[in-house]
Coordinates of C-alpha atoms in Angstrom, one line a residue:
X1 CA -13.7 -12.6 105.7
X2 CA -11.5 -15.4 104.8
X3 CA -14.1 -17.9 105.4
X4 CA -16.0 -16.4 102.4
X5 CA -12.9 -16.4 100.2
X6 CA -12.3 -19.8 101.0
X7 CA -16.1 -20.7 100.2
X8 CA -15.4 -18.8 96.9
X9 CA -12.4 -20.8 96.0
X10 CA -14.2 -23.9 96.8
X11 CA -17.2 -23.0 94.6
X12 CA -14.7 -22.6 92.0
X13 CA -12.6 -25.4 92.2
X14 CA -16.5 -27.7 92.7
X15 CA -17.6 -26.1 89.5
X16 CA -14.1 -26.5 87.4
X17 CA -14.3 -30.1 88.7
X18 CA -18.1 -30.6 87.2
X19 CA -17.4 -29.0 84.0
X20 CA -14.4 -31.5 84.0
X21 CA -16.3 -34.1 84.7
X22 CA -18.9 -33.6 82.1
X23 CA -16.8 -32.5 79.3
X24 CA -15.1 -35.8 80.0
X25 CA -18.4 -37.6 79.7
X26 CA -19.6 -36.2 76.5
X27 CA -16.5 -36.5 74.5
X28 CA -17.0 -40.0 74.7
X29 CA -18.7 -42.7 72.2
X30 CA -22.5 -42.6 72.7
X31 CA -25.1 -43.7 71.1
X32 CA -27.8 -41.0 72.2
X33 CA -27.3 -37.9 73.7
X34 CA -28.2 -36.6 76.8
X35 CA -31.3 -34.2 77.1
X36 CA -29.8 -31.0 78.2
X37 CA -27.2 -31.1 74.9
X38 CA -29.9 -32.2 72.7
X39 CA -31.8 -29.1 74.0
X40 CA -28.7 -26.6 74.1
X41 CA -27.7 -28.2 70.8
X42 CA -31.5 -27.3 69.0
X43 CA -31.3 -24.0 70.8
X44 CA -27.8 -22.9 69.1
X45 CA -28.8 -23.9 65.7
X46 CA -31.9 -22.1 65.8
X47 CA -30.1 -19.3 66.9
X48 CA -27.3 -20.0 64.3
X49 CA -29.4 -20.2 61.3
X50 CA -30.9 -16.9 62.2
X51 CA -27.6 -15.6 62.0
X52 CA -25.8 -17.6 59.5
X53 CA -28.6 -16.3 56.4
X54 CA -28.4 -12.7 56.9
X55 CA -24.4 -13.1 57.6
X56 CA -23.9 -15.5 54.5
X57 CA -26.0 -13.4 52.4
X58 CA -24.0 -10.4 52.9
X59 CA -20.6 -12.4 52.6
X60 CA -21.8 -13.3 49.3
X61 CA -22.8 -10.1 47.3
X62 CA -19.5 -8.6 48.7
X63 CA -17.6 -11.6 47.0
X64 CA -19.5 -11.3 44.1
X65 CA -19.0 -7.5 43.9
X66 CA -15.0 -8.4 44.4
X67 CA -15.5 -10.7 41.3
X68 CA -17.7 -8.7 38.7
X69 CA -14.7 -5.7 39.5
X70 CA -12.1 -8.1 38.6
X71 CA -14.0 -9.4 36.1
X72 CA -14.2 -5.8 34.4
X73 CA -10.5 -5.1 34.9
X74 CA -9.8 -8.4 32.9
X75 CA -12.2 -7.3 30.3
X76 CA -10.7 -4.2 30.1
X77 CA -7.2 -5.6 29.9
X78 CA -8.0 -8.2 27.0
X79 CA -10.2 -5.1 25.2
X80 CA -6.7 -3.1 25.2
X81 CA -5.0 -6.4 24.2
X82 CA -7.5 -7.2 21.4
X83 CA -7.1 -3.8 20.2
X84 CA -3.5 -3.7 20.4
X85 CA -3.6 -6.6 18.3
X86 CA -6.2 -5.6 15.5
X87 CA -3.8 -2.2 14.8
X88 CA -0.5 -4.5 14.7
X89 CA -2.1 -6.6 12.7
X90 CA -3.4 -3.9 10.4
X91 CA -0.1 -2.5 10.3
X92 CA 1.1 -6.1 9.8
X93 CA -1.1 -6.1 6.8
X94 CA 0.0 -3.1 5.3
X95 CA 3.6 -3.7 5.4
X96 CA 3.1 -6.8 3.8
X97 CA 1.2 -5.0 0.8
X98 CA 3.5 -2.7 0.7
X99 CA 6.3 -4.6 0.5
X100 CA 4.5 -7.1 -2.0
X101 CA 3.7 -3.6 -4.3
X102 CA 7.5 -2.6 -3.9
X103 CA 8.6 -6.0 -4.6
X104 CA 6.5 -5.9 -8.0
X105 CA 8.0 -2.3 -8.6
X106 CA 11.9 -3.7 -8.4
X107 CA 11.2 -6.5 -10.5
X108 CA 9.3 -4.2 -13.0
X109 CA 12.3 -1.5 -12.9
X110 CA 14.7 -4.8 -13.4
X111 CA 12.8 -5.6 -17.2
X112 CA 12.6 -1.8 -18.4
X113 CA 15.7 0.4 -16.3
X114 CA 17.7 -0.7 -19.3
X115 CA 15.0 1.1 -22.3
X116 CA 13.2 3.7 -20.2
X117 CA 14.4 6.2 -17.2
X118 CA 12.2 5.5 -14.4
X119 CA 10.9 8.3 -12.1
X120 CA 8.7 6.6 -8.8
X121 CA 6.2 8.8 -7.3
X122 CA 3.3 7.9 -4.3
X123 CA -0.6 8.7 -4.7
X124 CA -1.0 11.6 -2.5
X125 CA -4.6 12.5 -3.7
X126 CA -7.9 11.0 -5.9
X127 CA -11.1 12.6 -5.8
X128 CA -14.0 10.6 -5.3
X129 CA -15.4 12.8 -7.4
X130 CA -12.7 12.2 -10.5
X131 CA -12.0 8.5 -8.5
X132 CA -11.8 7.5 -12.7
X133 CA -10.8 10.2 -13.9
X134 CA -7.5 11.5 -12.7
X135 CA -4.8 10.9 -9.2
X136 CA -2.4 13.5 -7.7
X137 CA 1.3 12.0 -7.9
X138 CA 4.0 13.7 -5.3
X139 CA 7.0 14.6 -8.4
X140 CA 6.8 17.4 -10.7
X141 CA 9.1 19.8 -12.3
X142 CA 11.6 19.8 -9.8
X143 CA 11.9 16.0 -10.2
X144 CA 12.0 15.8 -14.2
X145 CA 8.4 14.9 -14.4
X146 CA 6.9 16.3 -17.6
X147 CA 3.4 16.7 -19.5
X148 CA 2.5 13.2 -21.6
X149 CA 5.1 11.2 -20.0
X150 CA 3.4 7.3 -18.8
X151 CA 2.5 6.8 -15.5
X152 CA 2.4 2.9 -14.8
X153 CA 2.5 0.2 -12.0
X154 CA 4.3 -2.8 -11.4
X155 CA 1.5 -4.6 -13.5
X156 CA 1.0 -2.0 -16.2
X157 CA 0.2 1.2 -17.6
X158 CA -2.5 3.5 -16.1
X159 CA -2.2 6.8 -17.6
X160 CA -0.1 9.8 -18.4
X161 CA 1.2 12.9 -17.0
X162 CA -1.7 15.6 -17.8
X163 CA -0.3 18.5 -16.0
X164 CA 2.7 19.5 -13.9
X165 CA 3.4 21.8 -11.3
X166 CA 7.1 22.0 -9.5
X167 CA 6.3 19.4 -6.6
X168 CA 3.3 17.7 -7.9
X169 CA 1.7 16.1 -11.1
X170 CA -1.9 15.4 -12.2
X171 CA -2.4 11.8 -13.9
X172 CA -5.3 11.1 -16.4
X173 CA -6.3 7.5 -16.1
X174 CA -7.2 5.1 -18.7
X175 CA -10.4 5.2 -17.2
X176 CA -11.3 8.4 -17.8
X177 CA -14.2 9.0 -19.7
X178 CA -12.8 12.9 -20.3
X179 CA -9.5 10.9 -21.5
X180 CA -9.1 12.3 -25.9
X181 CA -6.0 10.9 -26.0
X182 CA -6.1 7.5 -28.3
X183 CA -3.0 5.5 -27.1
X184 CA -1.5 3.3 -30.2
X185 CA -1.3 -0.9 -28.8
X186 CA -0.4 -4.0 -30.2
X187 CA -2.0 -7.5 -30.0
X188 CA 0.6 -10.2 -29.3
X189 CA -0.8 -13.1 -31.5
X190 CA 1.2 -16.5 -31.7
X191 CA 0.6 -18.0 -35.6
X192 CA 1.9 -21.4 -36.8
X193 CA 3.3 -21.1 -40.5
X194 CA 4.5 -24.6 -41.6
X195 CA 5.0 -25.9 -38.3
X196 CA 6.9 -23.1 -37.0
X197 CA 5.6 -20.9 -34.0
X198 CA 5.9 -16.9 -35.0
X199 CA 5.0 -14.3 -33.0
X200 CA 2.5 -11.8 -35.1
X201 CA 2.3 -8.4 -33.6
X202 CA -1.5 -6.8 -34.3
X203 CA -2.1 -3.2 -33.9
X204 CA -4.5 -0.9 -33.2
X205 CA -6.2 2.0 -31.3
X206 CA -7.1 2.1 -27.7
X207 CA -9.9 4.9 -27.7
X208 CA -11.8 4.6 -24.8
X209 CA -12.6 2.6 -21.4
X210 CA -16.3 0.5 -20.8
X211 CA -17.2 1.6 -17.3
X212 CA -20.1 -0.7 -17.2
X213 CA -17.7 -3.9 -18.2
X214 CA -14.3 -2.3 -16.9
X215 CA -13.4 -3.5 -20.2
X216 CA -10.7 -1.0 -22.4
X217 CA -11.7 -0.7 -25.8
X218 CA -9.2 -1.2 -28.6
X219 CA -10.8 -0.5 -32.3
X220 CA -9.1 -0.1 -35.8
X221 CA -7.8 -3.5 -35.5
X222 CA -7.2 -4.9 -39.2
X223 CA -10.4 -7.4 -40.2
X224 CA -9.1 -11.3 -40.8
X225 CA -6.5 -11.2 -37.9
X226 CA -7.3 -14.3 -35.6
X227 CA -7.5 -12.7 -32.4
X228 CA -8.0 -14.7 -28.7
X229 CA -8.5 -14.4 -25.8
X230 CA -5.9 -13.8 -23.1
X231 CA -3.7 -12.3 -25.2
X232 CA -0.8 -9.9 -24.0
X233 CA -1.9 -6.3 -24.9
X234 CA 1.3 -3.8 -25.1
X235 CA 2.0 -0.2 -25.9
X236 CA 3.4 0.1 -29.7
X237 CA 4.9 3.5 -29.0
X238 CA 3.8 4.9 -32.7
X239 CA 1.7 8.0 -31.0
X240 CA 4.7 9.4 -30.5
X241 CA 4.0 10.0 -26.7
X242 CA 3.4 6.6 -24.6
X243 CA 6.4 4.6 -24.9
X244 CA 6.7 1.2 -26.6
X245 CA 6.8 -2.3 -24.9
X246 CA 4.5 -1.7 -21.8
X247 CA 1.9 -3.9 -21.0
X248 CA -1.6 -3.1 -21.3
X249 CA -3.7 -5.7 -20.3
X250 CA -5.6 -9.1 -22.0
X251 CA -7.9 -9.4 -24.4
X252 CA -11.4 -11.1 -23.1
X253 CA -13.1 -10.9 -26.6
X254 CA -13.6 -9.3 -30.1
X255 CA -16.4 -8.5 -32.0
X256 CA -16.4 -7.0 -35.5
X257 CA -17.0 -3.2 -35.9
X258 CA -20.5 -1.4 -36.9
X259 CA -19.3 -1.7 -40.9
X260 CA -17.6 -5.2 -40.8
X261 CA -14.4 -3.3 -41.9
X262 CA -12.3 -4.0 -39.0
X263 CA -12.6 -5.4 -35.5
X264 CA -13.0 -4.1 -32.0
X265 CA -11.2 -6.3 -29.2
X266 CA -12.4 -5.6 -25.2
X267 CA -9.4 -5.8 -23.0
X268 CA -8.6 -6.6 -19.3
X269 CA -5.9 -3.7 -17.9
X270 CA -3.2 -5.3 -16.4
X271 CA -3.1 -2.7 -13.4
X272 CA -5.9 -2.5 -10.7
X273 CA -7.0 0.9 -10.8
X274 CA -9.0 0.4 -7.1
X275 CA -5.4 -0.2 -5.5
X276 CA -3.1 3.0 -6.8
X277 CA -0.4 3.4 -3.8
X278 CA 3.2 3.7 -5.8
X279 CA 3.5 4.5 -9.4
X280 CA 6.4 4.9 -12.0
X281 CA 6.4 7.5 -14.3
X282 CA 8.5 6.2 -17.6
X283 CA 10.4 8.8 -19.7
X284 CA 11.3 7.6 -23.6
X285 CA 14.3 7.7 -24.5
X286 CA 13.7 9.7 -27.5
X287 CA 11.8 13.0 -28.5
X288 CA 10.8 14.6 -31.8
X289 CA 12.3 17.8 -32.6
X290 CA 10.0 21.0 -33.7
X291 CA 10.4 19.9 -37.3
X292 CA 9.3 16.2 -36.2
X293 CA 12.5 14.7 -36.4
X294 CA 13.1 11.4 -34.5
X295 CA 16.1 12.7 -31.5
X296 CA 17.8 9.7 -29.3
X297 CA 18.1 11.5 -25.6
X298 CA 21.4 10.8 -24.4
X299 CA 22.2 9.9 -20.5
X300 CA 22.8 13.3 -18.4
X301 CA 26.5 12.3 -18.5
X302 CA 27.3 12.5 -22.4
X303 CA 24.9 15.6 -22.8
X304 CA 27.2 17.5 -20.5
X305 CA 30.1 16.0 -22.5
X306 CA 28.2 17.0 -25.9
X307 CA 27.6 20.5 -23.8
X308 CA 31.4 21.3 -23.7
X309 CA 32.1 20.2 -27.3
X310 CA 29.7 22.5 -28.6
X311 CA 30.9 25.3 -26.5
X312 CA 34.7 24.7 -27.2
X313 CA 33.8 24.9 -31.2
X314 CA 31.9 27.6 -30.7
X315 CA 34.9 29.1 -28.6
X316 CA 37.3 28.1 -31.2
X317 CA 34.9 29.3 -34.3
X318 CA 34.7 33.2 -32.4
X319 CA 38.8 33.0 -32.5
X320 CA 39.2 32.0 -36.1
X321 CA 36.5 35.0 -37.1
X322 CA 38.7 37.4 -34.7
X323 CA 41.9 36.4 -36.3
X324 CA 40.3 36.3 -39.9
X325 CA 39.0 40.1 -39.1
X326 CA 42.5 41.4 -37.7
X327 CA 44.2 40.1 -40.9
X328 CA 42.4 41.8 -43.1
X329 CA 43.6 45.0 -42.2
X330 CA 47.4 44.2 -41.9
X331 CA 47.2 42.2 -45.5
X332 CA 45.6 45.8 -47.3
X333 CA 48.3 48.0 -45.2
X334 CA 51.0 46.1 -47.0
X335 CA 53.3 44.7 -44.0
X336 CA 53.4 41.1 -44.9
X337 CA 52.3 38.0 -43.8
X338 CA 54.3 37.1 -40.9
X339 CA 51.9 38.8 -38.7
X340 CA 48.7 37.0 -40.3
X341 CA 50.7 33.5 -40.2
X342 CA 51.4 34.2 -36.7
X343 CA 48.0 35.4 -36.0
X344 CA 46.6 32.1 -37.9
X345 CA 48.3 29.8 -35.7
X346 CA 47.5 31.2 -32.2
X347 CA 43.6 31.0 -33.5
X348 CA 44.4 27.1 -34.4
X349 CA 45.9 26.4 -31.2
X350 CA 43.0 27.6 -29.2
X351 CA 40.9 26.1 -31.8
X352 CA 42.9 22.5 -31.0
X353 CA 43.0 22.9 -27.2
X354 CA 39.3 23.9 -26.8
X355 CA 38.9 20.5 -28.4

């Protein structure tokens, strides 16, 4: 028994010995190898190649699924980004208009908050229907807005206040081709008398808008004025409703009338009546009575003021009727005039302390 363990050890240590030996012998420099590693070496590459394909394909659609997947999670992650960056950049856009409109507003408030009490209202509605014809403001009653008052921009007048309700008001535009309401302008013409610049005022009627030429039609203008192009057009204030001083637009050209009588100028509005985001709504600072009489307004502050003055006389009138009525009964019964003087003088005092 322990002869064949011994054999088996020996068979062992023979065979650790050749495979040794031969490692040994082919690690070695050579210039051609032997035949049995040439033959195991063609062997194992056949046998690797049939392998290697199938195995290499396999390796490669799974990397390339890998890649397409993160491809797509990086597509999706820029798509979010790109679209992140379009709506802050629309935004971005808006404030900027926005501010640039408000901007235009202030500086427009700076050159008429000392004539005109300034109301500002936003565009809440305009029918594409009416797109021309009239816009829905966001101030009515409740704010002070009232019927016929003008509705401008920072760059000029667009309209005026056709109807009010409490929260709300309906504009008519300039545009409108409903719009029966003529709206009295001047022409601001520059003439050189005797080498000295003057500034000549022209009026005349604005009656109605050219859609085809977006061109505002002013007619009724006195024949022989020298009228050019690109110049100011402003509101005279003499209809009695739109108030004075606020720009129109420019004239681009005049033509004579149908009789040769007078002349018919074609103006550029100031305001853009595509882009109708903020509006002012400009209150005069007069009315006309019933009777037509011309009446300053006065600030809120003085009409309360002129309130109380009224009332006290009024007060102070009531007292000097009372009085006058209780002496007229004392005087006819005979008693004197002590009472009566008494009686006068109480009336004057409350007549000089309601004042």
């Amino acid at each position: 028994m322990s002869f064949f363990g011994n054999k088996r050890l020996i068979i062992v240590l023979v065979g650790l010995v050749l495979l040794i030996s031969i490692v040994g012998f082919t690690s070695r420099e050579r210039a051609r190898l032997t035949w049995p590693e040439m033959f195991f070496k063609d062997v194992f590459s056949v046998v690797q190649g049939i392998f290697y394909r199938p195995a290499q394909a396999v390796s490669t659609f799974f990397q390339e699924v890998g890649d397409a997947y993160n491809v797509y999670e990086e597509n999706r992650a820029l798509k979010a980004s790109l679209d992140q960056y379009a709506r802050m950049t629309a935004e971005l856009h808006a404030l900027q208009a926005e501010n640039e409109r408000l901007r235009k507003l202030l500086q427009a408030e700076e050159s008429l908050k000392n004539s005109y009490q300034l109301r500002y209202a936003e565009v809440v509605a305009r029918n594409p229907d009416t797109w021309n014809n009239v816009i829905t403001i966001d101030k009515g009653l409740k704010h002070g807005i009232k019927k016929d008052m003008a509705v401008m921009t920072a760059k000029g007048l667009i309209g005026r206040v056709q109807s009010v309700a409490n929260f709300s008001a309906t504009v008519e535009l300039l545009t409108s081709y409903e719009r029966r309401d003529n709206i009295s302008a001047t022409i601001q013409t520059v003439q050189t008398v005797n080498g000295t610049v003057t500034h000549h005022p022209v009026s005349g009627v604005i009656e109605e808008y050219d859609s085809q030429e977006r061109l505002l039609v002013m007619r009724k203008i006195p024949w022989g004025e020298k009228i050019e192009p690109k110049q100011q057009v402003i509101t005279s204030g003499f209809g009695g409703v739109i108030p004075p001083n606020l720009p129109v637009g420019y004239v681009v050209r005049v033509q004579p009338d149908d009789y040769g009588l007078t002349q018919t100028a074609y103006i550029q509005p100031s305001a853009d009546f595509s882009q109708l985001n903020e509006v002012m709504v400009v209150e005069r600072n007069f009315s006309f009575s019933p009777t037509g009489e011309l009446i300053p307004n006065q600030p809120q502050g003085q009409q309360t003021a002129l309130h109380q003055q009224q009332a006290s006389q009024q007060v102070g009138s009531a007292a000097r009727q009372q009085a006058a009525q209780q002496s007229q009964p004392s005087a006819a019964s005979g008693r004197g005039a002590a009472p009566s003087s008494g009686q006068g003088s109480a009336a004057a005092a409350d007549s000089g302390g309601g004042q």
